[in-house]
Tab-separated table of C-alpha atoms in Angstrom:
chain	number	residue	atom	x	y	z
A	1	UNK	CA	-146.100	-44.024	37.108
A	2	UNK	CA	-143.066	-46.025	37.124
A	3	UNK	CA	-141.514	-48.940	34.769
A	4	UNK	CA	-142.446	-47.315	31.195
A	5	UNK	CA	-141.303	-49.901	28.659
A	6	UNK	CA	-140.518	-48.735	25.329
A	7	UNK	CA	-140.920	-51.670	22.328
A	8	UNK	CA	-141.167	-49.923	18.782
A	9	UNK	CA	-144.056	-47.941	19.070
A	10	UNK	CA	-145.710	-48.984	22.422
A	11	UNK	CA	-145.083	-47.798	25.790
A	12	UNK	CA	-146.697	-49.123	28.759
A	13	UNK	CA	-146.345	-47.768	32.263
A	14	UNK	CA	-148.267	-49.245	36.065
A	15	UNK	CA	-149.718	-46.687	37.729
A	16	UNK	CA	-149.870	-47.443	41.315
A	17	UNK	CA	-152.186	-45.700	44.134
A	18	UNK	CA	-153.156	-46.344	47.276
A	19	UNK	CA	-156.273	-45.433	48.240
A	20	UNK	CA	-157.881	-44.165	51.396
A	21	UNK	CA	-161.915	-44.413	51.672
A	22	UNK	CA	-164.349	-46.542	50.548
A	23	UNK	CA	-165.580	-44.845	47.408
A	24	UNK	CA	-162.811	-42.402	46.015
A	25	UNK	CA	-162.632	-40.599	42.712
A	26	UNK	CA	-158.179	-40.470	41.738
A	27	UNK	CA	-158.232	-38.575	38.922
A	28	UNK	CA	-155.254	-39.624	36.946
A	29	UNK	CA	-155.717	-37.340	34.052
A	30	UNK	CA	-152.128	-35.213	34.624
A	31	UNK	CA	-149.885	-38.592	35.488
A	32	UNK	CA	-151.718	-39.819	31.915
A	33	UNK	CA	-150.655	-36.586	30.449
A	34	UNK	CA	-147.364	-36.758	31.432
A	35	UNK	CA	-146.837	-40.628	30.004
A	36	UNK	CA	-148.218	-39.313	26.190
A	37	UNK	CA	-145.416	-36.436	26.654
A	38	UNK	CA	-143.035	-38.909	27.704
A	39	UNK	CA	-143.854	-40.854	24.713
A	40	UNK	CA	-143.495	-38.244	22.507
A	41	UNK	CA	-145.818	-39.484	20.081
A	42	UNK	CA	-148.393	-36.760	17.887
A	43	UNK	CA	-151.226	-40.032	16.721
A	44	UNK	CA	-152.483	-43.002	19.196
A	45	UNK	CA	-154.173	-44.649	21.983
A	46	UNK	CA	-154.167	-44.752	25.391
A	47	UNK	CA	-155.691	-47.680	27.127
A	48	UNK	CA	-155.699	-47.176	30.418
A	49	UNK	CA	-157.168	-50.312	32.531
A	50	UNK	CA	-157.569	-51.365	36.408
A	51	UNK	CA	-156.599	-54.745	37.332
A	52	UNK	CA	-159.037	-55.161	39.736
A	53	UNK	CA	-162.595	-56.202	40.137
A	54	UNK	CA	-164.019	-53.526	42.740
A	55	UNK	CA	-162.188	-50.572	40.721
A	56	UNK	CA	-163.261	-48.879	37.583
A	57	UNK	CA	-161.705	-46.492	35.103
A	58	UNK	CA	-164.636	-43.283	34.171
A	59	UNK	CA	-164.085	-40.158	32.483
A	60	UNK	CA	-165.751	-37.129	33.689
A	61	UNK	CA	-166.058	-33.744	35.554
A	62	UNK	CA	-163.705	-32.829	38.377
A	63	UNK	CA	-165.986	-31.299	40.610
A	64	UNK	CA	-165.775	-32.118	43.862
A	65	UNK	CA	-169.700	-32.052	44.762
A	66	UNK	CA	-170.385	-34.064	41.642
A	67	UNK	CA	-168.168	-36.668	42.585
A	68	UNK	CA	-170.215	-37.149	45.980
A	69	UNK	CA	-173.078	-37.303	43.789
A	70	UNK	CA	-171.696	-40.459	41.788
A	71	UNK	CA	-171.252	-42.224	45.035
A	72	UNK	CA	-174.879	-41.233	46.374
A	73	UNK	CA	-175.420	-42.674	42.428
A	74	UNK	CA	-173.633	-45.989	42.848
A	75	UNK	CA	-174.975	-46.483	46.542
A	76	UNK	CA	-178.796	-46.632	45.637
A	77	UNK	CA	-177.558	-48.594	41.831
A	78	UNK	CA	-175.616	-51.281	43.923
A	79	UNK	CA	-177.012	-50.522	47.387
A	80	UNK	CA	-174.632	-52.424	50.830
A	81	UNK	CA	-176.694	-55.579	51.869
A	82	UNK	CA	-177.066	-58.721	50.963
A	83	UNK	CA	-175.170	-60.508	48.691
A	84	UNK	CA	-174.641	-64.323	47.905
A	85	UNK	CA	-171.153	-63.210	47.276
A	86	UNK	CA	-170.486	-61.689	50.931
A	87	UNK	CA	-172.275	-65.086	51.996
A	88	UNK	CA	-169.365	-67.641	53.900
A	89	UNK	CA	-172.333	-70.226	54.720
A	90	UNK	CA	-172.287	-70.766	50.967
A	91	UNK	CA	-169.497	-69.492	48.544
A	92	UNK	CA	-166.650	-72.041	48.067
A	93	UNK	CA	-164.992	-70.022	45.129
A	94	UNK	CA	-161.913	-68.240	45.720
A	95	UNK	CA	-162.184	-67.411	49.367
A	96	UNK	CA	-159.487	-66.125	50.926
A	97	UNK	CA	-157.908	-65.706	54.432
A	98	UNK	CA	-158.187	-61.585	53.783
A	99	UNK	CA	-162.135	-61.768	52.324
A	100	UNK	CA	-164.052	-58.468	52.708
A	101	UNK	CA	-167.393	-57.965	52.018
A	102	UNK	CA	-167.876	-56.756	49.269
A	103	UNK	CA	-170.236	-57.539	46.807
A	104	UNK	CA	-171.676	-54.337	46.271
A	105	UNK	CA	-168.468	-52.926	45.239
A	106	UNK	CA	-168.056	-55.560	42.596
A	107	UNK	CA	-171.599	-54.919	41.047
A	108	UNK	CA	-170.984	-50.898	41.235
A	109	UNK	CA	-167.472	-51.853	39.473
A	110	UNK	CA	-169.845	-54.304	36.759
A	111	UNK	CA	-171.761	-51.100	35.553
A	112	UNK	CA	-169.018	-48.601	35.407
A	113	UNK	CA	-166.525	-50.897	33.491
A	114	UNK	CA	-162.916	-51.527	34.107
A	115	UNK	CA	-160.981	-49.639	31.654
A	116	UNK	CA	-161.019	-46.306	28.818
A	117	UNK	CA	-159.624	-45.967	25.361
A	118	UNK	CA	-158.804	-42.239	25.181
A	119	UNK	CA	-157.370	-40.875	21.802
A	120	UNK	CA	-154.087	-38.693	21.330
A	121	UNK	CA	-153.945	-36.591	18.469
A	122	UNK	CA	-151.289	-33.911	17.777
A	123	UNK	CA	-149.484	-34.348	20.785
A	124	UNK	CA	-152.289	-34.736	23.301
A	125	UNK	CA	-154.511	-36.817	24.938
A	126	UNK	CA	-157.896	-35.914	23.388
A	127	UNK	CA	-160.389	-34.740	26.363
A	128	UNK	CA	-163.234	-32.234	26.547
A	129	UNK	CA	-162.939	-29.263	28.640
A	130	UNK	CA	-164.209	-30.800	31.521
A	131	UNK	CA	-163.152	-34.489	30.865
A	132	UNK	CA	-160.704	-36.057	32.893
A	133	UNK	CA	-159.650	-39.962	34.186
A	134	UNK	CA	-160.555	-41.498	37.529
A	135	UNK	CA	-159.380	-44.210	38.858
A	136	UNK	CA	-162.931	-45.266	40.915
A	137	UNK	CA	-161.901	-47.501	44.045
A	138	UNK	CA	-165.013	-48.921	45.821
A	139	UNK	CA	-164.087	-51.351	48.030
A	140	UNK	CA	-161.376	-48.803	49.719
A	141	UNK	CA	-158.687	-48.335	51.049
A	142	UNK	CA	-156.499	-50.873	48.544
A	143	UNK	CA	-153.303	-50.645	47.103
A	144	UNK	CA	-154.508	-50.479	43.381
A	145	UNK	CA	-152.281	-51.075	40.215
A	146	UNK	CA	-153.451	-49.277	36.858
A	147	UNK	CA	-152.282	-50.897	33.385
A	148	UNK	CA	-151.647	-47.935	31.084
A	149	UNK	CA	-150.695	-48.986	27.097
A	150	UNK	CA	-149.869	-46.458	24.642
A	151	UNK	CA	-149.675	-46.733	20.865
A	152	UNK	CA	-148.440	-44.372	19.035
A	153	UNK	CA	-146.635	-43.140	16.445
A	154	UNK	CA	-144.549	-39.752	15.211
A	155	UNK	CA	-142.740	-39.184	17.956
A	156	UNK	CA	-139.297	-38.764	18.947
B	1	UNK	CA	-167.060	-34.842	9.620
B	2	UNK	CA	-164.642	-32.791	9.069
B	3	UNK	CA	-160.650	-32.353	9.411
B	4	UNK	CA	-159.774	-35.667	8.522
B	5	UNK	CA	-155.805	-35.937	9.274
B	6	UNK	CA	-153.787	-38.475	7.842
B	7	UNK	CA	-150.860	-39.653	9.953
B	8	UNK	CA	-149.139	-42.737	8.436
B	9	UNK	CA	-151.864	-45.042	9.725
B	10	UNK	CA	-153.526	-43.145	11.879
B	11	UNK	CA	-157.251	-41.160	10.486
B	12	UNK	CA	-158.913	-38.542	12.792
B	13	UNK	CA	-161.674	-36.815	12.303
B	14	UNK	CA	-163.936	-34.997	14.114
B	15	UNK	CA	-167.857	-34.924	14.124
B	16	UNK	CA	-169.770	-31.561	14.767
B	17	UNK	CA	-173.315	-32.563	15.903
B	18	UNK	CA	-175.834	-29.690	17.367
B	19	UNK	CA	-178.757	-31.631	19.434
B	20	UNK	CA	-182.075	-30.329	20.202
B	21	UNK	CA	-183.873	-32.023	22.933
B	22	UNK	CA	-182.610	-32.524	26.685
B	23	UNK	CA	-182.530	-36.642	25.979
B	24	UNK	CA	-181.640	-37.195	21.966
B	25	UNK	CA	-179.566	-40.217	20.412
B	26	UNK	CA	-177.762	-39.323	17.505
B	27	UNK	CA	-176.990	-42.453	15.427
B	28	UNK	CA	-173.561	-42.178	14.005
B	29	UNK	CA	-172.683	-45.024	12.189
B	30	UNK	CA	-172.835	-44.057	8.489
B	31	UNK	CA	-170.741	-41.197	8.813
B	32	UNK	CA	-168.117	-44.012	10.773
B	33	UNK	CA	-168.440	-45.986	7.843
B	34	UNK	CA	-167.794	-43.545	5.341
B	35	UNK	CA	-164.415	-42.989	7.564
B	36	UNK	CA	-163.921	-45.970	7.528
B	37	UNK	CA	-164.238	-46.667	3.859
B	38	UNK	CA	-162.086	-42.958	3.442
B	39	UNK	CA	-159.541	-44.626	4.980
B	40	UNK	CA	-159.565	-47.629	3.289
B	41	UNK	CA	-157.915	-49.572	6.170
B	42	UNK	CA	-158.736	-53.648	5.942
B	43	UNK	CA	-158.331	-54.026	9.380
B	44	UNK	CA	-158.234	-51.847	12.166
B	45	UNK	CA	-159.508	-49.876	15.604
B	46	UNK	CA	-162.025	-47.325	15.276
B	47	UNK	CA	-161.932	-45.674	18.841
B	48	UNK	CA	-164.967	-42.967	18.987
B	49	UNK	CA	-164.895	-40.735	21.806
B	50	UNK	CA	-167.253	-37.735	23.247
B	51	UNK	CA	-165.399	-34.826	24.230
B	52	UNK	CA	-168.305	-33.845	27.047
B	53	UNK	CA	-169.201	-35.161	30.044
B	54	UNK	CA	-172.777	-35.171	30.067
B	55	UNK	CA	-172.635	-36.823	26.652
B	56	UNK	CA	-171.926	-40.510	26.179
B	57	UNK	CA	-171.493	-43.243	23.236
B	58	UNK	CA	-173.374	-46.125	23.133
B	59	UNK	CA	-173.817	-49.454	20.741
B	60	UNK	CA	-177.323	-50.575	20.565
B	61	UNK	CA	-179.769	-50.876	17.838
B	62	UNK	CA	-182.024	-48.188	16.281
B	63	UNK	CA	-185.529	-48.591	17.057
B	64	UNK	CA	-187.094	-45.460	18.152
B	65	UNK	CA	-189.647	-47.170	20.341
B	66	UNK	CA	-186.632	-49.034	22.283
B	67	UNK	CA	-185.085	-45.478	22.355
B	68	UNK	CA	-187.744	-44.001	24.463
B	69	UNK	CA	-187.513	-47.061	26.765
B	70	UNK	CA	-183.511	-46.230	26.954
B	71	UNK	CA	-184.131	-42.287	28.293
B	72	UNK	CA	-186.814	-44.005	30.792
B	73	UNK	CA	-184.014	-46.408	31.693
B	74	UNK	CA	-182.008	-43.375	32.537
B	75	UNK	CA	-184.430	-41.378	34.235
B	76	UNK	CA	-185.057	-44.274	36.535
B	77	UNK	CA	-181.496	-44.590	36.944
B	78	UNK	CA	-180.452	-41.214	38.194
B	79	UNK	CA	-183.688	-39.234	38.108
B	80	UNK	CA	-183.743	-35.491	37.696
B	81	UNK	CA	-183.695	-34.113	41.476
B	82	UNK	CA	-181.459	-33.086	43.601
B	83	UNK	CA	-177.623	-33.545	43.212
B	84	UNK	CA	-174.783	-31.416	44.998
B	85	UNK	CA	-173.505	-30.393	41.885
B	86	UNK	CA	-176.443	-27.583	41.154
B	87	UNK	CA	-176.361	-26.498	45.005
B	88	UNK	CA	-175.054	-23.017	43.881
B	89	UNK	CA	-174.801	-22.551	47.748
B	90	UNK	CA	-171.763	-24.932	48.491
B	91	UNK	CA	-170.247	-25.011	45.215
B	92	UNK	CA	-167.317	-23.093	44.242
B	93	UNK	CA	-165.557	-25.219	41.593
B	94	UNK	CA	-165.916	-24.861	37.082
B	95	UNK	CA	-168.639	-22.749	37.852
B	96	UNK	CA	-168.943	-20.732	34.813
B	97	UNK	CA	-172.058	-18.283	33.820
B	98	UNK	CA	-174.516	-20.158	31.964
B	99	UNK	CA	-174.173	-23.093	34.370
B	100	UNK	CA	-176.499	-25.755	33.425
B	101	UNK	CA	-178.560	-27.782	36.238
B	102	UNK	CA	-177.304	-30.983	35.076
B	103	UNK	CA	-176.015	-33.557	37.976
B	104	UNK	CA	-178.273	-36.028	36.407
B	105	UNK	CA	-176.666	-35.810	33.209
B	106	UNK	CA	-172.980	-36.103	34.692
B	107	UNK	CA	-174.596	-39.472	36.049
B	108	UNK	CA	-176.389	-40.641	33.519
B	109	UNK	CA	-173.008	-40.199	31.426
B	110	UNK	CA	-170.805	-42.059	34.321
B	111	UNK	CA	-173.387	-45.064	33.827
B	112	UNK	CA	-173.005	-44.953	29.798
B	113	UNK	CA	-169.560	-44.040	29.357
B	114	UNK	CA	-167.447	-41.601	26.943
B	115	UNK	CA	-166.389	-43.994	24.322
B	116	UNK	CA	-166.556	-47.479	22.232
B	117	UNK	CA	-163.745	-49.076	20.520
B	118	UNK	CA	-165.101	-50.827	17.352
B	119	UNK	CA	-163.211	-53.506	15.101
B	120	UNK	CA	-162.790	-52.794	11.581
B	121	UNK	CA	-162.597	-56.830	8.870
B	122	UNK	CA	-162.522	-56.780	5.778
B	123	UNK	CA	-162.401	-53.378	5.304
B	124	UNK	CA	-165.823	-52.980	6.866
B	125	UNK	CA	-167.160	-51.332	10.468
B	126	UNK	CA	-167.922	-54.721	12.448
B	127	UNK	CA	-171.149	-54.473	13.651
B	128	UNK	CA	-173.774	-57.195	14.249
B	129	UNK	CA	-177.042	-56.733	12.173
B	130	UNK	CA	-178.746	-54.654	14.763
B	131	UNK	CA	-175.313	-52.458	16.338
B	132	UNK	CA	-175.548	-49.025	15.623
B	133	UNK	CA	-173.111	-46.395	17.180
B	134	UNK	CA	-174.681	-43.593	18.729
B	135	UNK	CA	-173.816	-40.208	20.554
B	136	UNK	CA	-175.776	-39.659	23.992
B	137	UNK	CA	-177.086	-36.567	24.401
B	138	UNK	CA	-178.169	-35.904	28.408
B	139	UNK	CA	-178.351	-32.104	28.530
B	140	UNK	CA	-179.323	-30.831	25.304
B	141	UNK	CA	-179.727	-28.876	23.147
B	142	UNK	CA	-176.020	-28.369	22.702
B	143	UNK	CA	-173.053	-28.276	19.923
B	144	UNK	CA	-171.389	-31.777	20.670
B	145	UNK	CA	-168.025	-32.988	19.272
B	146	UNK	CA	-167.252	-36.371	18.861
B	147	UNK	CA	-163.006	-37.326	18.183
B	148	UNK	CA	-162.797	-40.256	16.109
B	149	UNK	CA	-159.318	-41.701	15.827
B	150	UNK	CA	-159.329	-45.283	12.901
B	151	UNK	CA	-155.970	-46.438	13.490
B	152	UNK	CA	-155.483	-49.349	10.307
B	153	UNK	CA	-153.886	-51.257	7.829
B	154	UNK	CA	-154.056	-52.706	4.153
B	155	UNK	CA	-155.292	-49.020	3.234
B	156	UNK	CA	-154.902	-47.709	-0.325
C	1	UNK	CA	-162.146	-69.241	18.346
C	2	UNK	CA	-162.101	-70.062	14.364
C	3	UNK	CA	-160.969	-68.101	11.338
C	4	UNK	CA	-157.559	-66.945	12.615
C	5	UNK	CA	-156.809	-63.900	9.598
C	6	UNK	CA	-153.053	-62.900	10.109
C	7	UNK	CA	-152.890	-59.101	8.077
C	8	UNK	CA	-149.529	-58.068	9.395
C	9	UNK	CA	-149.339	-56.981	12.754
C	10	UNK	CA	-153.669	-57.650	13.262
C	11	UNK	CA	-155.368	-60.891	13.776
C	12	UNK	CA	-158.843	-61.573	13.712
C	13	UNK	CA	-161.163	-64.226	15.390
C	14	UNK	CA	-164.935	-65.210	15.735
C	15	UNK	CA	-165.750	-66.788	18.923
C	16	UNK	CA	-168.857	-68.472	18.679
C	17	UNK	CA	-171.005	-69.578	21.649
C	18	UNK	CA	-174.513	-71.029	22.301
C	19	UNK	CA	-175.885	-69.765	25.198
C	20	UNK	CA	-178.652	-71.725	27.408
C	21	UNK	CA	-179.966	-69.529	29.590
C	22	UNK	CA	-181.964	-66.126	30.034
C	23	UNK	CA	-179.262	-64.347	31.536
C	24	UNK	CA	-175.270	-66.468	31.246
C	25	UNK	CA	-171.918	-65.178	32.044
C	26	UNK	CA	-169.565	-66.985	29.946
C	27	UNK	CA	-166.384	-66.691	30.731
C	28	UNK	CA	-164.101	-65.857	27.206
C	29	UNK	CA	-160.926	-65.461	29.373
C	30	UNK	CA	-158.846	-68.851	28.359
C	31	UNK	CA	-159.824	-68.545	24.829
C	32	UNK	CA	-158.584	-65.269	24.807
C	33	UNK	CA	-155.546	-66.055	26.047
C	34	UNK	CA	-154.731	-68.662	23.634
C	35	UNK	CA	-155.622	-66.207	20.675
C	36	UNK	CA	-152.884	-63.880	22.608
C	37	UNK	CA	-150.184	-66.805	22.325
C	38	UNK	CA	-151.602	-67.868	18.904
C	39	UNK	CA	-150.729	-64.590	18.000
C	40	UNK	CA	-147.406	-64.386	19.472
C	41	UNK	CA	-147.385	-60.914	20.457
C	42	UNK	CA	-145.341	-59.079	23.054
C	43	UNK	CA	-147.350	-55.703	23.387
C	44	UNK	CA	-150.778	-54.999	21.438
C	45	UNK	CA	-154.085	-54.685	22.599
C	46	UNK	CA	-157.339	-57.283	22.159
C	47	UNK	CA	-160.719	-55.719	21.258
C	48	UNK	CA	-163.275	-58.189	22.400
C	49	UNK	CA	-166.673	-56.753	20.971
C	50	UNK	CA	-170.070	-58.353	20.934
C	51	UNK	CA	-171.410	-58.234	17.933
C	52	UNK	CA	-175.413	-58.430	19.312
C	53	UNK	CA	-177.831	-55.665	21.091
C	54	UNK	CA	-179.039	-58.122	24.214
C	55	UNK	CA	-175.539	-59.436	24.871
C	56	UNK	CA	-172.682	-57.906	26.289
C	57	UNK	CA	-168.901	-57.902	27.448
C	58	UNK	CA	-167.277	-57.129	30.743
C	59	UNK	CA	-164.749	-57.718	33.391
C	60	UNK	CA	-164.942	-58.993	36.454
C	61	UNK	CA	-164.646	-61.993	39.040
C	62	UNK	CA	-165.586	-65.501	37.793
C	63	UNK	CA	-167.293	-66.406	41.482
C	64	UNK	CA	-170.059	-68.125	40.982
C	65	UNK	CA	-172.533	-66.493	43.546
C	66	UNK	CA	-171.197	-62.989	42.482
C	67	UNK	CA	-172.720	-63.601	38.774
C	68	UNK	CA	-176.120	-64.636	40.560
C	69	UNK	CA	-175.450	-61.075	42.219
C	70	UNK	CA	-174.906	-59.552	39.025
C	71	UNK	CA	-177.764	-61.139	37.797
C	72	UNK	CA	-179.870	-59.800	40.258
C	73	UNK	CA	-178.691	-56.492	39.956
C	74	UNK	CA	-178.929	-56.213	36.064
C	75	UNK	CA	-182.934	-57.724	37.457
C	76	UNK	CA	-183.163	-54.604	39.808
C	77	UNK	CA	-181.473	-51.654	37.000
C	78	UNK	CA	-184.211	-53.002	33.889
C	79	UNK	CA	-186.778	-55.237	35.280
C	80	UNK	CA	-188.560	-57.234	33.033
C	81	UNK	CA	-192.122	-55.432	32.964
C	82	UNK	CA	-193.210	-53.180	29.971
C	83	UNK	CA	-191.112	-51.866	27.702
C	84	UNK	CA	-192.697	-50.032	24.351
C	85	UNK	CA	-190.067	-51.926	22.104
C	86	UNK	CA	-192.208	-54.665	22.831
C	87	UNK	CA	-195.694	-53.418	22.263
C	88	UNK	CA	-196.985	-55.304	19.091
C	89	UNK	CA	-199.533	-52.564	18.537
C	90	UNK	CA	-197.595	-49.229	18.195
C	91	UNK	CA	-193.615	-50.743	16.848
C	92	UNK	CA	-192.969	-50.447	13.180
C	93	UNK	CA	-189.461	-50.484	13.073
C	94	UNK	CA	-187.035	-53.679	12.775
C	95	UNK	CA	-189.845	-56.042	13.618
C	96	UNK	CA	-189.087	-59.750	12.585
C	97	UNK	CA	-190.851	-62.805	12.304
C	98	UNK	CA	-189.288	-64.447	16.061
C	99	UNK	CA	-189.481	-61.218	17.380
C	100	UNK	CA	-188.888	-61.455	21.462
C	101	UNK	CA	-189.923	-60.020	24.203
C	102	UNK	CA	-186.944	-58.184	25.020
C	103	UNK	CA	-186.695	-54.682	26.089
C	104	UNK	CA	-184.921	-54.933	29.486
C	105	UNK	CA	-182.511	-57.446	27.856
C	106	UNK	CA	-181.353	-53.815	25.477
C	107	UNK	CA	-181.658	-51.732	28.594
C	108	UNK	CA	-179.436	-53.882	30.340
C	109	UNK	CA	-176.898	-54.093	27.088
C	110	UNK	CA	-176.531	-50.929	27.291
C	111	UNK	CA	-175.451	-50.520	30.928
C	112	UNK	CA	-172.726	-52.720	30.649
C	113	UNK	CA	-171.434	-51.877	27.128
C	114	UNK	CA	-170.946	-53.951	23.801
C	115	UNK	CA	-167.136	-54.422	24.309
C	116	UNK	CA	-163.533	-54.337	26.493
C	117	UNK	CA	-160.065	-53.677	25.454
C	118	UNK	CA	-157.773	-55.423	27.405
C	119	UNK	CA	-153.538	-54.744	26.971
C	120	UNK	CA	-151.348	-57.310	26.108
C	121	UNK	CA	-148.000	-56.620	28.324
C	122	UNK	CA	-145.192	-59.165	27.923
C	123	UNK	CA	-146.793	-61.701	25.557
C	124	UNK	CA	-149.635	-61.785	28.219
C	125	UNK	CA	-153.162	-60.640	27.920
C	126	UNK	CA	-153.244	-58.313	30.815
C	127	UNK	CA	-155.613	-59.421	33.674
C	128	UNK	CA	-155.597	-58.608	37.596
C	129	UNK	CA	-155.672	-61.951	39.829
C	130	UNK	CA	-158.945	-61.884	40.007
C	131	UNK	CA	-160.297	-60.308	36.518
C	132	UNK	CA	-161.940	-62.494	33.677
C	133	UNK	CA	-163.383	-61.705	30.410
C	134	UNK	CA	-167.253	-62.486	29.952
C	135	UNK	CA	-169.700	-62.340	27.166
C	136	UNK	CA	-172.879	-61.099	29.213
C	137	UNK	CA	-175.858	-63.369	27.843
C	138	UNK	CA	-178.821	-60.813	28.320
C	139	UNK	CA	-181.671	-62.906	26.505
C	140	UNK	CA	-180.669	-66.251	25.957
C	141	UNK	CA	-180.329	-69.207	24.894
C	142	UNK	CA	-178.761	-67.846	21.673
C	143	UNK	CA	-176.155	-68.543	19.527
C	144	UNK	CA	-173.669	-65.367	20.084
C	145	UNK	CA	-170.467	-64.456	17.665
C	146	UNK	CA	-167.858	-62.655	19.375
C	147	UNK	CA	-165.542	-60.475	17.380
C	148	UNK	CA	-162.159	-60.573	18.789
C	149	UNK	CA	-159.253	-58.063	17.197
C	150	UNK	CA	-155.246	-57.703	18.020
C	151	UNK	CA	-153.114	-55.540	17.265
C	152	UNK	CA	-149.475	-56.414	18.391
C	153	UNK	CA	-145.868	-56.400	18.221
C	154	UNK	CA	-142.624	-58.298	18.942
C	155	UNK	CA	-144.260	-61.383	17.415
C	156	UNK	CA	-142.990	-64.849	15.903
């Protein structure tokens, strides 16, 4: 939540977090709130995007026992095995010294989507009683920047 | 449909819509349209979100065969069973007292997500000839709300 | 990347591409880009939205064995097989003269999701190192229009 930019009516802000296991839910829903109050604005959008490829942006519960239920979910979607990906006899394509494997994570990232639109209206971000935003690492532990862009008006 | 706000160039409205069976899609596009043309924004966002997390938004086309083949889709996708989340044993967190057993709708809803951002050109909803916008219902019957926030210009 | 509309502080493009395969991942990320510049923005956001129910957009790596992955995941989520969209004896609805054979193509659609909004920070179109911007060919070959939206500031 550092470097918020402020250019007319847009604000954007990189959240980072560093994550710990392999699959891990960050729910980023009071760091979000606290960028819209910082804003000040009463109308607009959040956008709120990873910049990664084995990392997803969801909204949903906060319930611990749930969220070990997503990642029983995304194991038998996207099960760990074989991929061509993961495969060094055959990829060429941006290999690096670091490579993981990691395929799986990438196709469990491809099916929950890399970023939300959440609306703010009279002050606040707009989300259900239950709703809140997770950052979704997969391929953890990373170091994992999150793009946040507001737009808004009536504010300060 | 109601409580449409005017901010400057901001619209937001909210949709009331009470479902009846445990799987139901609820095509919403010509109540977005008639937003849309209430507005009368020539180009613009139209972000529509669902306020519940076992409720999703989807763009797809509306042929009630191909929307039977969608709930099988999701039943083979996270099949009704067992899921952490309605072990009333080990769980201790948002319990409330008419607690639903619903982990597969939680999933079902991580898989569809909460919201679609749609273009507005020419002062019309762009949709191909067979989009249509619809709400995901995954543990009805319930009352669902839907925030949709047109941000635009070239308006009246 | 034609018709260019400049209304204010929005611009508006079709992409158009002609797909040759069953399942494609073409990659829309330089031509977005170069809509980005076009547009000379320095904060906004791009709506990239299909504008079709078998084809779809997401973000991810551009590594060619990881799309065959993809591929063969989307294979594994909606196999081809039967689907009741496509049974000629009970469908009423939206039936055409080159009607295809194409239920798991929608299934898969809807999995991934019909569009992505991506930030524009800094007269750039937002991207990790490794994320790229795809149209999701789901029952190809076609010929696919792409609506792409801005919305920006700080602008020539």
């Amino acid at each position: 939540m550092e470097t918020v930019v402020r250019a007319r009516s847009f604000w954007h802000a990189k959240i980072r977090i560093d994550t710990d296991r392999p699959i891990e839910f960050v729910d980023l829903t009071d760091r979000l709130r606290a960028l819209v109050a910082e804003a000040g604005i009463r109308f607009g959008f959040v956008n709120v995007q990873s910049l990664h490829t084995t990392a997803a942006i969801v909204v949903n519960e906060h319930e611990p026992l749930l969220l070990t239920d997503f990642a029983t979910l995304l194991e038998s979607a996207a099960p760990a095995g074989h991929y061509r990906h993961d495969d060094a006899t055959i990829r060429t394509v941006n290999v690096t010294a670091d490579e993981r494997v990691n395929g799986h994570a990438h196709c469990r990232a491809l099916l929950l989507g890399a970023s939300a639109c959440i609306n703010v209206i009279d002050g606040a971000l707009q989300l259900g009683r239950w709703q809140r935003v997770f950052l979704v690492e997969l391929d953890g532990p990373r170091d994992r920047d999150i793009s946040v862009l507001i737009l808004g008006e009536g504010g300060r």
